[in-house]
Coordinates of C-alpha atoms in Angstrom, one line a residue:
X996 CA 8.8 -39.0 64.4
X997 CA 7.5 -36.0 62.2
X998 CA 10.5 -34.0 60.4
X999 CA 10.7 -30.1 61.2
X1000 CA 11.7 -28.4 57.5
X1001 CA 14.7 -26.0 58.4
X1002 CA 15.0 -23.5 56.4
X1003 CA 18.5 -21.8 56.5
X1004 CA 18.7 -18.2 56.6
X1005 CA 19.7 -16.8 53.6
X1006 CA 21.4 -13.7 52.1
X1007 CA 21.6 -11.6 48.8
X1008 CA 24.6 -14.0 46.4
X1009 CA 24.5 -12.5 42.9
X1010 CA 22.1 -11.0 40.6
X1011 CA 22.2 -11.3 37.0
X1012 CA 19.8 -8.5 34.2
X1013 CA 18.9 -9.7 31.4
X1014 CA 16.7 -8.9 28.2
X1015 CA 13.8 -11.3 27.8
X1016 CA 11.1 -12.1 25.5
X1017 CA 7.4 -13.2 26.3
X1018 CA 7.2 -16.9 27.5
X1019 CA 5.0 -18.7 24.9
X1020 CA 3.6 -20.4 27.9
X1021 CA 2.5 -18.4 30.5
X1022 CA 0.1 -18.8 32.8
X1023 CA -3.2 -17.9 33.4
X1024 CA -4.2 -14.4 33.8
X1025 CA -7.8 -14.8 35.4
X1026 CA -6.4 -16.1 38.7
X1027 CA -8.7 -15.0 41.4
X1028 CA -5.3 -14.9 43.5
X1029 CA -3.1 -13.2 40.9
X1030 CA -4.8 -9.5 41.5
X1031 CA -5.0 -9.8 45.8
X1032 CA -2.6 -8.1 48.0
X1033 CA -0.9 -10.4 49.9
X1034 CA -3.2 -9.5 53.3
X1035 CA -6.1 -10.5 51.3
X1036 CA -5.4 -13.9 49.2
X1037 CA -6.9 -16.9 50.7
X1038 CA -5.7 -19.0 52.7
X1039 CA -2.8 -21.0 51.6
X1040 CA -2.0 -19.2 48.2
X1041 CA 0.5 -17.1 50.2
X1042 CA 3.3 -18.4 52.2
X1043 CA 4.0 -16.5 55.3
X1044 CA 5.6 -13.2 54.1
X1045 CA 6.9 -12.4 57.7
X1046 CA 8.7 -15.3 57.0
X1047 CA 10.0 -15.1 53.5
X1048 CA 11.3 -11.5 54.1
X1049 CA 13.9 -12.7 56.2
X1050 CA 15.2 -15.3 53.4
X1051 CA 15.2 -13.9 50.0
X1052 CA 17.8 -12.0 48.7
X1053 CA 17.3 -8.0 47.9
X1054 CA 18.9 -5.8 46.0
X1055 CA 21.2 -2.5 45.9
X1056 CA 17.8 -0.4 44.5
X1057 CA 15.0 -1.1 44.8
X1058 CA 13.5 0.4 41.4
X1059 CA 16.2 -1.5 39.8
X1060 CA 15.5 0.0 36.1
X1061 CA 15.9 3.6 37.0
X1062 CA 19.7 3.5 36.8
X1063 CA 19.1 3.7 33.1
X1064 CA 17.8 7.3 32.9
X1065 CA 16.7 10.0 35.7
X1066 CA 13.8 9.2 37.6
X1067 CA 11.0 12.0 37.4
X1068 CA 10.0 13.3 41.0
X1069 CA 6.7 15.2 40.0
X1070 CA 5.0 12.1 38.1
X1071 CA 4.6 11.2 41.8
X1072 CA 2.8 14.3 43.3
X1073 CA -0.8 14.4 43.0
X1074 CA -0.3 17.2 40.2
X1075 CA 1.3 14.6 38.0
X1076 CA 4.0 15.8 35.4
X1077 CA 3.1 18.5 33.2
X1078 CA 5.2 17.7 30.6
X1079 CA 3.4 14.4 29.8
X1080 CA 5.0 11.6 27.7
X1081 CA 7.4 15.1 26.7
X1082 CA 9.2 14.7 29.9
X1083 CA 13.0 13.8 29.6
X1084 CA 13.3 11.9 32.7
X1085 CA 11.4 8.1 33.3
X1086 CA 7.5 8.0 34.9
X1087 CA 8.1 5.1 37.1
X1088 CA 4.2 3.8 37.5
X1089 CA 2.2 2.1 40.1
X1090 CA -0.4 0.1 39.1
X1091 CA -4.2 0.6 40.0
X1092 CA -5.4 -3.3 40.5
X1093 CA -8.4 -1.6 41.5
X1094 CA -10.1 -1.2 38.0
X1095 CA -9.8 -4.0 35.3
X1096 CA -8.9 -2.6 32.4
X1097 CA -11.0 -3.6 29.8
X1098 CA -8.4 -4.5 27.0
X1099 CA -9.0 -6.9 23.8
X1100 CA -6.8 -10.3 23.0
X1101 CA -5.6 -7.9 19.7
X1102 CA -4.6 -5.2 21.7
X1103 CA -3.2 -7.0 24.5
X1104 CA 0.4 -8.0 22.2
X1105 CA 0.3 -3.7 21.3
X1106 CA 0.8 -2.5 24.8
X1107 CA 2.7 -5.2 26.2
X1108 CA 5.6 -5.2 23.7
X1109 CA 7.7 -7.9 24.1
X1110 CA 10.8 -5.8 23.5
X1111 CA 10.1 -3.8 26.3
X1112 CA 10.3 -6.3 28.9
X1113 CA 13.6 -6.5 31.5
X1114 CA 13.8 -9.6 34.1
X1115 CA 16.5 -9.7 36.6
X1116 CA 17.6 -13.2 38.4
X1117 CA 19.3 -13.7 41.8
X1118 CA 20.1 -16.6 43.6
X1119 CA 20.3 -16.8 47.5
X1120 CA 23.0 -18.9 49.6
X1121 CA 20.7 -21.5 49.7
X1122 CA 20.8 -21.9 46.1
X1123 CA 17.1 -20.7 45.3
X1124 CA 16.6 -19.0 41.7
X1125 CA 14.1 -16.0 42.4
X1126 CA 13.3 -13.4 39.0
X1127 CA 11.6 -10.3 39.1
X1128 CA 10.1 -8.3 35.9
X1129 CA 10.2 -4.8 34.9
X1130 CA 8.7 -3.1 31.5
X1131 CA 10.6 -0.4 29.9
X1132 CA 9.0 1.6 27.0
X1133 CA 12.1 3.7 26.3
X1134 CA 10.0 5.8 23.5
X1135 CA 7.6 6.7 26.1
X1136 CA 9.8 7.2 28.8
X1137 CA 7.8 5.3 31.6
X1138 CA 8.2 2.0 33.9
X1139 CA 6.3 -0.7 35.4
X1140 CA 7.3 -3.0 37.8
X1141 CA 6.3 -6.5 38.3
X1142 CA 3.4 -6.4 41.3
X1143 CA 1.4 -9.3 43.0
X1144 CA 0.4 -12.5 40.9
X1145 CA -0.2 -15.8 42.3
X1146 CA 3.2 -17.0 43.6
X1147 CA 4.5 -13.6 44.6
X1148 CA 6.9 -13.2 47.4
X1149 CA 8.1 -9.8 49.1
X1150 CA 11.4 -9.2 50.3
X1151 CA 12.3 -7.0 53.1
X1152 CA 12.4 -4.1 50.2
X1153 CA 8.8 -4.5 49.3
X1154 CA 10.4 -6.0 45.5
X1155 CA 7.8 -8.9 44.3
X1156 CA 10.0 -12.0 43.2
X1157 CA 9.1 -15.1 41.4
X1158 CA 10.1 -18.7 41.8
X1159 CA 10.5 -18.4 37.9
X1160 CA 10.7 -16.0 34.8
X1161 CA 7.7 -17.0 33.3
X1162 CA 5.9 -16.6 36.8
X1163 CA 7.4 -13.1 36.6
X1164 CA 7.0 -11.7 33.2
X1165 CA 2.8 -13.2 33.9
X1166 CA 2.9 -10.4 37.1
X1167 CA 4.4 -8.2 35.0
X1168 CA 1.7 -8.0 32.2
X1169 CA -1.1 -7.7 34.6
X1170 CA 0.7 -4.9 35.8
X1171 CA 1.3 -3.2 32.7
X1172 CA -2.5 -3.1 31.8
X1173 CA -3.1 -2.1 35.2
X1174 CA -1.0 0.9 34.2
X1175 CA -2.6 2.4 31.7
X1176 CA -5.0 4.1 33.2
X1177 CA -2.8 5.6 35.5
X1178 CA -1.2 7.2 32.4
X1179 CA -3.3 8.8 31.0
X1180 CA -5.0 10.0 34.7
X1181 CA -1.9 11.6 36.2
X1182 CA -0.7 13.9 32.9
X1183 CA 0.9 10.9 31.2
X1184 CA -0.3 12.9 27.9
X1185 CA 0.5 16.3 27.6
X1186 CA -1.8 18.6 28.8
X1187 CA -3.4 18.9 25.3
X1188 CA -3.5 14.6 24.9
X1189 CA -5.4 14.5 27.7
X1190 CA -8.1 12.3 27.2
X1191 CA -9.0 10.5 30.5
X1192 CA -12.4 11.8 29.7
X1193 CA -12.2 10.4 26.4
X1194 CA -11.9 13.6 24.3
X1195 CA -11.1 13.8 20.5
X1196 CA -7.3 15.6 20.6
X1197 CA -5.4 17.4 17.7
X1198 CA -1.8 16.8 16.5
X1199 CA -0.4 18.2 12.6
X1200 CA -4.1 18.6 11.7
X1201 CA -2.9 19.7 8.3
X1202 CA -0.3 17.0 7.8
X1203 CA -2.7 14.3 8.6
X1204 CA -5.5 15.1 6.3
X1205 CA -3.0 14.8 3.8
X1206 CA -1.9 11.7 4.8
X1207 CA -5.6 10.4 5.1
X1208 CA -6.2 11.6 1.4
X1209 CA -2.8 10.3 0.1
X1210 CA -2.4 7.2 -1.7
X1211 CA 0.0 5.5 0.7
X1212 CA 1.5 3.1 -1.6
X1213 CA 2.7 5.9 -3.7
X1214 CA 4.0 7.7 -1.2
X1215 CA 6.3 4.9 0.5
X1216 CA 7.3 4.1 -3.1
X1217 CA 8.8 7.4 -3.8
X1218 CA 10.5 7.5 -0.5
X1219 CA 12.2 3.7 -1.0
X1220 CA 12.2 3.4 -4.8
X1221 CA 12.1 -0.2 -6.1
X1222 CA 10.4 -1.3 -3.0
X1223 CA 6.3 -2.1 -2.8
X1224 CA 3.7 -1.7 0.0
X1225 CA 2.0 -4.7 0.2
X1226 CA -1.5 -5.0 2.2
X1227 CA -0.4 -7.5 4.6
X1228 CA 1.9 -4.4 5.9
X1229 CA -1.4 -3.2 7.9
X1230 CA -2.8 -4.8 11.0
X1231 CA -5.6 -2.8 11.9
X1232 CA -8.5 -3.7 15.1
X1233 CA -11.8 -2.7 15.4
X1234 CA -13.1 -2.2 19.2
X1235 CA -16.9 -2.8 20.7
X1236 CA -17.4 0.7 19.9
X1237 CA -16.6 0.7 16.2
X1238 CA -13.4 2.7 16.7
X1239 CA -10.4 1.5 14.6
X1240 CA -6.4 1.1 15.6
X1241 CA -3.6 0.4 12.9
X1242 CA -0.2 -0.6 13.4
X1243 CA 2.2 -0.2 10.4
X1244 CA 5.2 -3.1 9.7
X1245 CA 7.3 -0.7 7.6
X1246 CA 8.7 -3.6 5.0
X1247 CA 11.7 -1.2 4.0
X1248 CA 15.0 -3.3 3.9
X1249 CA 16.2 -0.8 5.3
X1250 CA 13.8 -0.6 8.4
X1251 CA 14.3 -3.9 9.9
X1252 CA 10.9 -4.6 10.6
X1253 CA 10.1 -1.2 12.8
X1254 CA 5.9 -1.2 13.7
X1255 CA 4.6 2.1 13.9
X1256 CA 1.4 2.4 15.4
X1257 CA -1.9 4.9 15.5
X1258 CA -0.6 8.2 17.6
X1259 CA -2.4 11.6 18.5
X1260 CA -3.9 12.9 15.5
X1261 CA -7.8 13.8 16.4
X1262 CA -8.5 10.0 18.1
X1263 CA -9.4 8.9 21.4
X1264 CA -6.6 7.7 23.8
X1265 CA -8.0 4.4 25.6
X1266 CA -6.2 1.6 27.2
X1267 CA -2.7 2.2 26.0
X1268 CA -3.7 2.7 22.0
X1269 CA -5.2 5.4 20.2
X1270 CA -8.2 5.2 18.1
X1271 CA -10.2 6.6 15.1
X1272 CA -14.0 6.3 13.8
X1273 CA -12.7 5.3 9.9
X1274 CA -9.5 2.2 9.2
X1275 CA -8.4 5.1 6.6
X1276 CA -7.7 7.6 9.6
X1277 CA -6.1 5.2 12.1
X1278 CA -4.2 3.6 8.9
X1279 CA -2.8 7.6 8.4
X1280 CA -2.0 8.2 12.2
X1281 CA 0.3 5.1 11.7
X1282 CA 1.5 6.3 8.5
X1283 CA 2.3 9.8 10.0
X1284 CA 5.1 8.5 12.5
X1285 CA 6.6 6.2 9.7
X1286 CA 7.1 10.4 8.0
X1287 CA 8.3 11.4 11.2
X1288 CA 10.9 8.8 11.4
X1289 CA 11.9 9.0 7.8
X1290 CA 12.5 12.8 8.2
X1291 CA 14.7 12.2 11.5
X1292 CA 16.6 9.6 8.9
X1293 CA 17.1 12.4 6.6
X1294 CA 14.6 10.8 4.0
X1295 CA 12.2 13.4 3.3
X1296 CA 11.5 17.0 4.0
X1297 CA 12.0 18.2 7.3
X1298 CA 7.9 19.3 6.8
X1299 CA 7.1 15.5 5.5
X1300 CA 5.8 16.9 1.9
X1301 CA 9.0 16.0 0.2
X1302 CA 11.3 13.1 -1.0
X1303 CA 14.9 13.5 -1.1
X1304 CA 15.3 14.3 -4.5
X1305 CA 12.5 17.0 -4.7
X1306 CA 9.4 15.2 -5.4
X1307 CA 6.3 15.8 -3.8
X1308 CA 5.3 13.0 -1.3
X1309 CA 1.5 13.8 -1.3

């Protein structure tokens, strides 16, 4: 006599947030499931959605990360926000899975920050675990929910959950790259950063060319006395087009490890990262928000020409 599986009819139990790092071992992203929509997956990848709306659990909102700042209402409009990455209030994003983002292994680990990513658990009556996946840039005021991937299931919200966190966090990342695009596209940048179009932008022209002349060695040496710059400091990437990124581990005791990476300063905004046609300028860019930082800290001029005791930086 063949078994009918009952499922029982379940409802929302508990829900738990929580801060968590990149799975070491997570799944493949090249599915040919993991970018469908649901309607179009093929035929047994997908479990009935009609049916699993019914049974998973949901929560009180459904862009659960926007309790943690103001949600920006004009990202949404067609005009986009004019106050680009500027704004005060979060760009919550929705990812175009219609173009693949053509983003390098190196560049992959830059965008999708591991710090940056927010997973959320809930349980149902029937004792099922389900996680969903959200990324957070707080410094650039934007968020991306998790979206599709292989073993997606909707709830009656339209919220994508995940029989496990790695599952999850996989979504998430697609979605993130998916992102970037969308960015840049709908006035992410100010109106001045705009480089959709790929054009060259200007930030402190005349503070960078210092910086790109400087020797940087000296110049972080004066700011932390007793401390060194080493080489190993700089991890910089080359793309297919010969255009260079740098990201800067600041190894000030002080710092704690902060990475500052290549910003506006006359490069080319692509993918998430900005980029320069020498190492030396994308290598300065870097070097130009470790100066901003320190002068927030109080540890050189206000202007970024000048230590704390008087002597010239550069």
């Amino acid at each position: 006599m063949a078994l009918k599986r009952v499922w029982t009819i379940s409802m929302f139990k508990h829900s738990r947030f929580t801060k968590t790092n990149v799975p070491n071992n997570k799944r493949s992203l090249q599915h040919p499931d993991s970018m469908q929509p649901v309607s179009k997956r093929s035929k047994g990848s997908q479990l009935d959605d009609s049916r699993w709306e019914a049974e998973l659990p949901t929560l009180p909102n459904v862009n659960w990360l926007d309790g943690k700042s103001k949600k920006c209402i004009w990202f949404e409009k067609p005009e986009g926000c004019k106050y680009g990455k500027k704004c005060i209030n979060t760009h919550v994003v929705s990812p175009d899975f219609s173009v693949s983002p053509n983003i390098r292994q190196e560049e992959r680990e830059q965008i999708f920050d591991k710090k940056y990513i927010h997973t959320k658990e809930l349980v149902d009556l029937a004792g099922r675990r389900w996680y969903t996946a959200a990324f957070y840039n707080i410094s650039e005021h934007f968020i991306v929910y998790a979206q599709r991937g292989y073993s997606s299931r909707r709830n009656s919200q339209g919220i994508y959950l995940y029989p496990s966190r790695e599952e999850a966090i996989t979504a998430l990342e697609m979605a993130v790259y998916a992102s970037a695009h969308v960015l840049v596209g709908r006035q992410r940048l100010a109106p001045t950063q705009q480089s959709h179009t790929k054009k060259s932008v200007t930030g402190n022209t005349k503070l960078f060319r210092k910086v790109v002349n400087a020797n940087l060695s000296n110049v972080f040496i004066k700011i932390f006395p007793g401390q060194h710059l080493p080489k190993t400091a700089w991890h910089t990437s080359c793309s297919d087009e010969g255009l260079y990124t740098a990201n800067f581990h600041s190894p000030a005791i002080q710092e704690k490890g902060a990475i500052y990476r290549s910003s506006e300063n006359g490069g080319k905004y692509e993918n998430g990262l900005w980029w320069y046609r020498d190492e030396r300028s994308a290598k300065a860019s870097a070097f130009v928000q470790f100066l901003k930082k320190a002068a927030a800290n109080g540890l050189v001029s206000r202007n970024m020409t000048k230590a704390i005791n008087g002597n010239t930086l550069m």
